mmCIF file of C-alpha atoms in Angstrom:
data_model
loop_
_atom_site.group_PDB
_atom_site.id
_atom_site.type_symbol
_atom_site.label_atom_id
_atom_site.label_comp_id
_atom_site.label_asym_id
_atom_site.label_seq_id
_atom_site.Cartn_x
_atom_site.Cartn_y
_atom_site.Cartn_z
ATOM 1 C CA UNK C 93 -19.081 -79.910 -55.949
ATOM 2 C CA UNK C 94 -15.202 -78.292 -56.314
ATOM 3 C CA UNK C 95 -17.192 -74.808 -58.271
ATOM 4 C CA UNK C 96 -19.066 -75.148 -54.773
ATOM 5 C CA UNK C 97 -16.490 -74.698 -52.778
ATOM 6 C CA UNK C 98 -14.446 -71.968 -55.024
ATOM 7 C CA UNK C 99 -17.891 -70.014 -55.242
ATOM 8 C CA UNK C 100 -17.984 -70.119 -51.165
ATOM 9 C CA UNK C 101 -15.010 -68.716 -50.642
ATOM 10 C CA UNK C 102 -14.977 -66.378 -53.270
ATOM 11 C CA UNK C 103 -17.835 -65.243 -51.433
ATOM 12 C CA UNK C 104 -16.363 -65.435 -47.912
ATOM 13 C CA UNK C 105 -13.256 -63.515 -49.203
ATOM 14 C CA UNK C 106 -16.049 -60.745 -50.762
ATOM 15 C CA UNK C 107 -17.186 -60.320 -47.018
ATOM 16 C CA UNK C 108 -14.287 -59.965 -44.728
ATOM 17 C CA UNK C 109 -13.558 -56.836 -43.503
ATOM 18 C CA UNK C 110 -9.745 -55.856 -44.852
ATOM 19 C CA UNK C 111 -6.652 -56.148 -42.132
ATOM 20 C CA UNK C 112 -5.043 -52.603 -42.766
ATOM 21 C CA UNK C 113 -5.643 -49.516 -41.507
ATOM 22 C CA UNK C 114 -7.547 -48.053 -38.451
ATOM 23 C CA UNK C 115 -11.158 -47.243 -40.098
ATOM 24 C CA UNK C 116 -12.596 -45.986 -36.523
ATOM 25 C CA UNK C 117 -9.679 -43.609 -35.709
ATOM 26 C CA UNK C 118 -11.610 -40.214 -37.265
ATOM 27 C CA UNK C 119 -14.366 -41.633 -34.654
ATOM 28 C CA UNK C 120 -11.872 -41.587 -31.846
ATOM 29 C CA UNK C 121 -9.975 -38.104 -32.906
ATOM 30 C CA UNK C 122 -12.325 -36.307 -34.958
ATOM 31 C CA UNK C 123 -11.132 -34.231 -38.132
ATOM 32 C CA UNK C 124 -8.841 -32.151 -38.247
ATOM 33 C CA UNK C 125 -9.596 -28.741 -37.868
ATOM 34 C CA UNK C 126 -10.092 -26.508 -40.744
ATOM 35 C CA UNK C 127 -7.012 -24.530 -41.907
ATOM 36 C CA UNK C 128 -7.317 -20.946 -42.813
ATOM 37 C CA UNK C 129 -7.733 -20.052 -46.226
ATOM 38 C CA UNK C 130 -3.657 -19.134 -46.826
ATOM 39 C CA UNK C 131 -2.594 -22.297 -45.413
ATOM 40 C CA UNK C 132 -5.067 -23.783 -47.722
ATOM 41 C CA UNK C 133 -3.934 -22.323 -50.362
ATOM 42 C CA UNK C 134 -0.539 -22.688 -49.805
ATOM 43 C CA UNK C 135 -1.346 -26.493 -49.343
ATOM 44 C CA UNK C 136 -2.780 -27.220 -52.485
ATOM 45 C CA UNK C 137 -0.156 -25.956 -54.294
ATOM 46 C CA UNK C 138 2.521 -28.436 -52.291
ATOM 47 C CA UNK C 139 0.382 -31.347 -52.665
ATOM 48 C CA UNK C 140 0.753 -30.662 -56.471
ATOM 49 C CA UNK C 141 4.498 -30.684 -56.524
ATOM 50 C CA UNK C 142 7.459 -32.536 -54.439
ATOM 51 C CA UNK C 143 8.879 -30.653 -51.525
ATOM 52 C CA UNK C 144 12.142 -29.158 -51.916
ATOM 53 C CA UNK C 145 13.602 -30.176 -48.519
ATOM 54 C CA UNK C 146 12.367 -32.581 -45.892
ATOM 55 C CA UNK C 147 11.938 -28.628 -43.928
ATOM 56 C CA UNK C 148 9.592 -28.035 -46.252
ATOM 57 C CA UNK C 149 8.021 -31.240 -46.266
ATOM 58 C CA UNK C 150 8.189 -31.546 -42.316
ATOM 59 C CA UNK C 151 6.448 -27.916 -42.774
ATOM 60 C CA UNK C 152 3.592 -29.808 -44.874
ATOM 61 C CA UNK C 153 2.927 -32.595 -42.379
ATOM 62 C CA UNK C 154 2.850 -29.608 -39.368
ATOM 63 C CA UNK C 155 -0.247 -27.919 -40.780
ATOM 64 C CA UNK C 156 -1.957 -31.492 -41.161
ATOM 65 C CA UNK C 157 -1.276 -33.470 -38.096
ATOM 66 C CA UNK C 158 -1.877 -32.462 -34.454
ATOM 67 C CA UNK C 159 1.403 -33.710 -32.981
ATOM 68 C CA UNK C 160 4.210 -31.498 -32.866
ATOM 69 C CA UNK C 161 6.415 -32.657 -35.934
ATOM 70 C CA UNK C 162 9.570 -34.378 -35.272
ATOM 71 C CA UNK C 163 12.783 -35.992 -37.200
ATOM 72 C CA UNK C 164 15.815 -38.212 -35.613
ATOM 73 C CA UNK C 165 18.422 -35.927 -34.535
ATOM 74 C CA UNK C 166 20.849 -38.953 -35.916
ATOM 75 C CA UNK C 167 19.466 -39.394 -39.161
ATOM 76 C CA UNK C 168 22.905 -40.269 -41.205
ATOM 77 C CA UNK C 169 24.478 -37.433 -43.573
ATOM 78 C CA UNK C 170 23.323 -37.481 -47.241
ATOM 79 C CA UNK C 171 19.577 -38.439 -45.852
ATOM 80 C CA UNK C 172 17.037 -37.176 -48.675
ATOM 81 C CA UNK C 173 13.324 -37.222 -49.907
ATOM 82 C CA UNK C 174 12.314 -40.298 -51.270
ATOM 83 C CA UNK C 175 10.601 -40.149 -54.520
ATOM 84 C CA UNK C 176 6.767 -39.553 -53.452
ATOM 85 C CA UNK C 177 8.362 -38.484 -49.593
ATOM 86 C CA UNK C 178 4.505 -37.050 -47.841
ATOM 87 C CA UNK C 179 1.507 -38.753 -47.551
ATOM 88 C CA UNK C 180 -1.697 -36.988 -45.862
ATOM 89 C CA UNK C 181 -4.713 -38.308 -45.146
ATOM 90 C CA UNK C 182 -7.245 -35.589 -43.902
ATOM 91 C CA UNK C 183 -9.535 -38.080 -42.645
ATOM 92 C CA UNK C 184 -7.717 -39.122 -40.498
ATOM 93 C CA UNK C 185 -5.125 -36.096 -39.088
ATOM 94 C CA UNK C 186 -2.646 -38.380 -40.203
ATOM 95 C CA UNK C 187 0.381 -38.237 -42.552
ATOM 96 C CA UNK C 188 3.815 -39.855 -43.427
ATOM 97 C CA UNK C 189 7.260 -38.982 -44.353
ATOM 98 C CA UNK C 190 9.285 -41.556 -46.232
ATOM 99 C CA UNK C 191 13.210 -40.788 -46.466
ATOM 100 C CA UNK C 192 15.881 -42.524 -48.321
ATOM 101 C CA UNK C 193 18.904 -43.024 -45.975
ATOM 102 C CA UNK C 194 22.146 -42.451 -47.418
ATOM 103 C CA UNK C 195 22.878 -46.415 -47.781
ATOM 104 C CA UNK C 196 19.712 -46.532 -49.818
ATOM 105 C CA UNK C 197 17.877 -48.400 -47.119
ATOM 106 C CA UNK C 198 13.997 -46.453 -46.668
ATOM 107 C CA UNK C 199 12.395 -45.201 -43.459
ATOM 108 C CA UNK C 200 9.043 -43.591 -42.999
ATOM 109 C CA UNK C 201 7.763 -41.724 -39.979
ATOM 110 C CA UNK C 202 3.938 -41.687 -39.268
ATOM 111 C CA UNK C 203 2.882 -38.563 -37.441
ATOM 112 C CA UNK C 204 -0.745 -38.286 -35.721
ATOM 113 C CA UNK C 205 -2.956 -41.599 -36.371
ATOM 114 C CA UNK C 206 0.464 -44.151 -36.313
ATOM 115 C CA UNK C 207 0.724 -47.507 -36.207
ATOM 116 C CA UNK C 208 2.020 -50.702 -38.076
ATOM 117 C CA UNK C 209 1.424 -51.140 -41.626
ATOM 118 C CA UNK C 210 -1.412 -54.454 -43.209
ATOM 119 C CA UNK C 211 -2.312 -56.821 -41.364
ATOM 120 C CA UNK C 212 -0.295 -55.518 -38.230
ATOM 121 C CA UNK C 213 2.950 -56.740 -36.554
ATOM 122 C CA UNK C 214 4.260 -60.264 -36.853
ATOM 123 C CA UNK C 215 5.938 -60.880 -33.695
ATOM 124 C CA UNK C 216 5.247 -57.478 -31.645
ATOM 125 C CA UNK C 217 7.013 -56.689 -28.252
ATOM 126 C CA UNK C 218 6.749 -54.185 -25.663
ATOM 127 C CA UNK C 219 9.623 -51.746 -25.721
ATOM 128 C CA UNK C 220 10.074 -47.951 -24.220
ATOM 129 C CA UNK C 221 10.605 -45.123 -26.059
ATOM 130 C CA UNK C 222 12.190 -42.682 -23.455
ATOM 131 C CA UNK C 223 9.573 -42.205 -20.831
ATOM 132 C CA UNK C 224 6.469 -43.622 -23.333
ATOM 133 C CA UNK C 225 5.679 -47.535 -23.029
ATOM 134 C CA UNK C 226 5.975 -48.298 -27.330
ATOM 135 C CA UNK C 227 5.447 -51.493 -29.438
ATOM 136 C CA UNK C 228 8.456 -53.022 -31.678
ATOM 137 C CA UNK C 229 8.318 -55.357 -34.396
ATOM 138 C CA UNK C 230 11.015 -56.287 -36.626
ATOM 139 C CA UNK C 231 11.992 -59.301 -38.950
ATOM 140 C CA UNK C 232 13.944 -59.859 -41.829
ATOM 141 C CA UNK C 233 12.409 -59.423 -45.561
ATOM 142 C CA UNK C 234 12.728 -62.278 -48.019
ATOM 143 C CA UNK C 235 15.897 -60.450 -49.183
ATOM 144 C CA UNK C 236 17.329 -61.039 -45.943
ATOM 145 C CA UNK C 237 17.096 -57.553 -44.982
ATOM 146 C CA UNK C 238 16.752 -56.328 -41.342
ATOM 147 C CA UNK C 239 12.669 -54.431 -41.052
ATOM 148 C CA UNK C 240 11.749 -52.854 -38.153
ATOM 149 C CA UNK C 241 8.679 -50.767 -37.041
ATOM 150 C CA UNK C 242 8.234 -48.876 -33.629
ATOM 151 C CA UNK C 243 5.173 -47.171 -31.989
ATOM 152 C CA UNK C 244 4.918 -45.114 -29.537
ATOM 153 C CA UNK C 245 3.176 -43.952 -27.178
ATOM 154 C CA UNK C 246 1.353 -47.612 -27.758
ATOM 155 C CA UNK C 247 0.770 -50.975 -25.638
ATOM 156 C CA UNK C 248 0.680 -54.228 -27.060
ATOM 157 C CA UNK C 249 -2.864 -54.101 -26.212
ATOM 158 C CA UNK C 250 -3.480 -50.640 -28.122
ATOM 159 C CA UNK C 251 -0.991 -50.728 -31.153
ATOM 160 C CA UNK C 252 -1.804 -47.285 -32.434
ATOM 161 C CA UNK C 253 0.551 -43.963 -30.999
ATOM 162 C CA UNK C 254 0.810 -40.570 -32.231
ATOM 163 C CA UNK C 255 4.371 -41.286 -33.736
ATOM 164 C CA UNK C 256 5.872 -44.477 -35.719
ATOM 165 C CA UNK C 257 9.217 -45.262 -37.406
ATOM 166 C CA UNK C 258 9.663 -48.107 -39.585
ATOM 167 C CA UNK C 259 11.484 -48.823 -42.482
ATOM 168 C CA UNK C 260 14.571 -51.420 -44.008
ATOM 169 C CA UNK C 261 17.028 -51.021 -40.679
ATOM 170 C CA UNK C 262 17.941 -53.066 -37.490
ATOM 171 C CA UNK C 263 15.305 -52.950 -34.361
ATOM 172 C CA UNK C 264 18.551 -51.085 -32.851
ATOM 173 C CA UNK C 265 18.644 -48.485 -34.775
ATOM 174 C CA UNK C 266 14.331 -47.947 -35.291
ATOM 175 C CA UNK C 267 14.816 -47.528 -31.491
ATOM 176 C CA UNK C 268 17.446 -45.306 -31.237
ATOM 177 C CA UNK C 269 16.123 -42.840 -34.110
ATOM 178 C CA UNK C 270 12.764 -42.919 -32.241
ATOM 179 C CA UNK C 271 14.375 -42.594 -29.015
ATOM 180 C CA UNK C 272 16.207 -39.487 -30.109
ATOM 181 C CA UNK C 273 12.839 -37.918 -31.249
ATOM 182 C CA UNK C 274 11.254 -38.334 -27.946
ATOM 183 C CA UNK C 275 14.349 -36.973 -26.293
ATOM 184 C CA UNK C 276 14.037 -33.837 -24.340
ATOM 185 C CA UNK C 277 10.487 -32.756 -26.350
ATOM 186 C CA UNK C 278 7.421 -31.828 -25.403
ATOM 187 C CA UNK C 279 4.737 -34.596 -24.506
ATOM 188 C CA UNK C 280 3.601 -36.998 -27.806
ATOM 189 C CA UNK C 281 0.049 -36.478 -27.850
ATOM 190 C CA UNK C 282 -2.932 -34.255 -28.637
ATOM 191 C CA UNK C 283 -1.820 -30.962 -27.785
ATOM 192 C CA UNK C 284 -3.681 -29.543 -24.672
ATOM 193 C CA UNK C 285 -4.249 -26.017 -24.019
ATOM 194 C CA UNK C 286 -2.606 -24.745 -21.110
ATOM 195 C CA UNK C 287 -4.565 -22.900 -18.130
ATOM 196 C CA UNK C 288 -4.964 -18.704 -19.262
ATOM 197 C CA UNK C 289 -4.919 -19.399 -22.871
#
């Protein structure tokens, strides 16, 4: 009876859809649009080496997201490129920066298709991020660490947002570097062509 029991939930376990990720965004969003051949070009050869500079890694998240591109205007001084720092994902006109702070703690931004990472937030609450409703989560790591992710524009209803911050730092300070991105900027959101162009 017990190889019963391991078989049927080896078998239930075989059958449940996974927790992470957003499989139906590309359905909501559609692809990206096609670049032109130099950008192309000049794509493939980044993907194939590490970006200098988080410019020229910002620079290689602009040409594959539709959200204007954005850092913290407080990251801290001596902020660098983590070791694999951009991570694009065609199918979905999504990509991610991931930055080592200059205390060693991480922090990744999400640009285009953003939202929390596995099996989604453990204890999410509704938050603002300047004028955009957003959804925080943080908690501390079995290390005791502080963790905090925020997304935004995003309800507790609809966790996903064009732009997300998360990484090994206080909700107070996920807030403030996200606040500071949506400071004075243009609209978060798929950009809209204006009447006469």
């Amino acid at each position: 009876m017990r190889w019963f029991r391991v078989f049927a939930l080896v078998v239930l376990l075989a059958f449940l859809p996974g927790c992470g990720g957003s499989g139906d965004a590309a359905a909501v969003f559609g692809p990206p649009k096609p670049k032109p051949p130099h950008v192309r070009n000049a794509l493939k050869q980044m993907r194939h080496t590490r970006p200098p500079t988080i410019g020229d890694a910002t620079r290689l998240i602009a040409a594959n997201v539709d959200v204007p591109v954005r850092l913290p205007a407080d990251l801290p001084h001596g902020t660098s490129l983590n070791n694999r720092p951009v991570h694009v994902s065609r199918k979905t006109g999504s990509a991610q920066l991931d930055l080592l702070l200059a205390n060693h703690k991480t922090l990744t931004i999400q640009y285009g298709n953003a939202g929390f990472d596995g099996c989604g937030p453990v204890h999410p609450r509704a938050v603002h991020v300047g004028p955009y409703h957003a959804v925080l989560d943080d908690y501390r790591l079995p290390s005791g660490s502080p963790y905090a992710t925020v997304v935004w524009p995003a309800t507790l209803k609809s966790m996903q947002g064009d732009y997300a911050i998360s990484g090994s730092v206080s909700a107070k300070i996920a807030l403030r570097f996200a606040r500071s991105m949506a400071k004075d900027r243009t609209t978060p959101g798929r950009p809209q062509q204006r009447p006469g162009c």
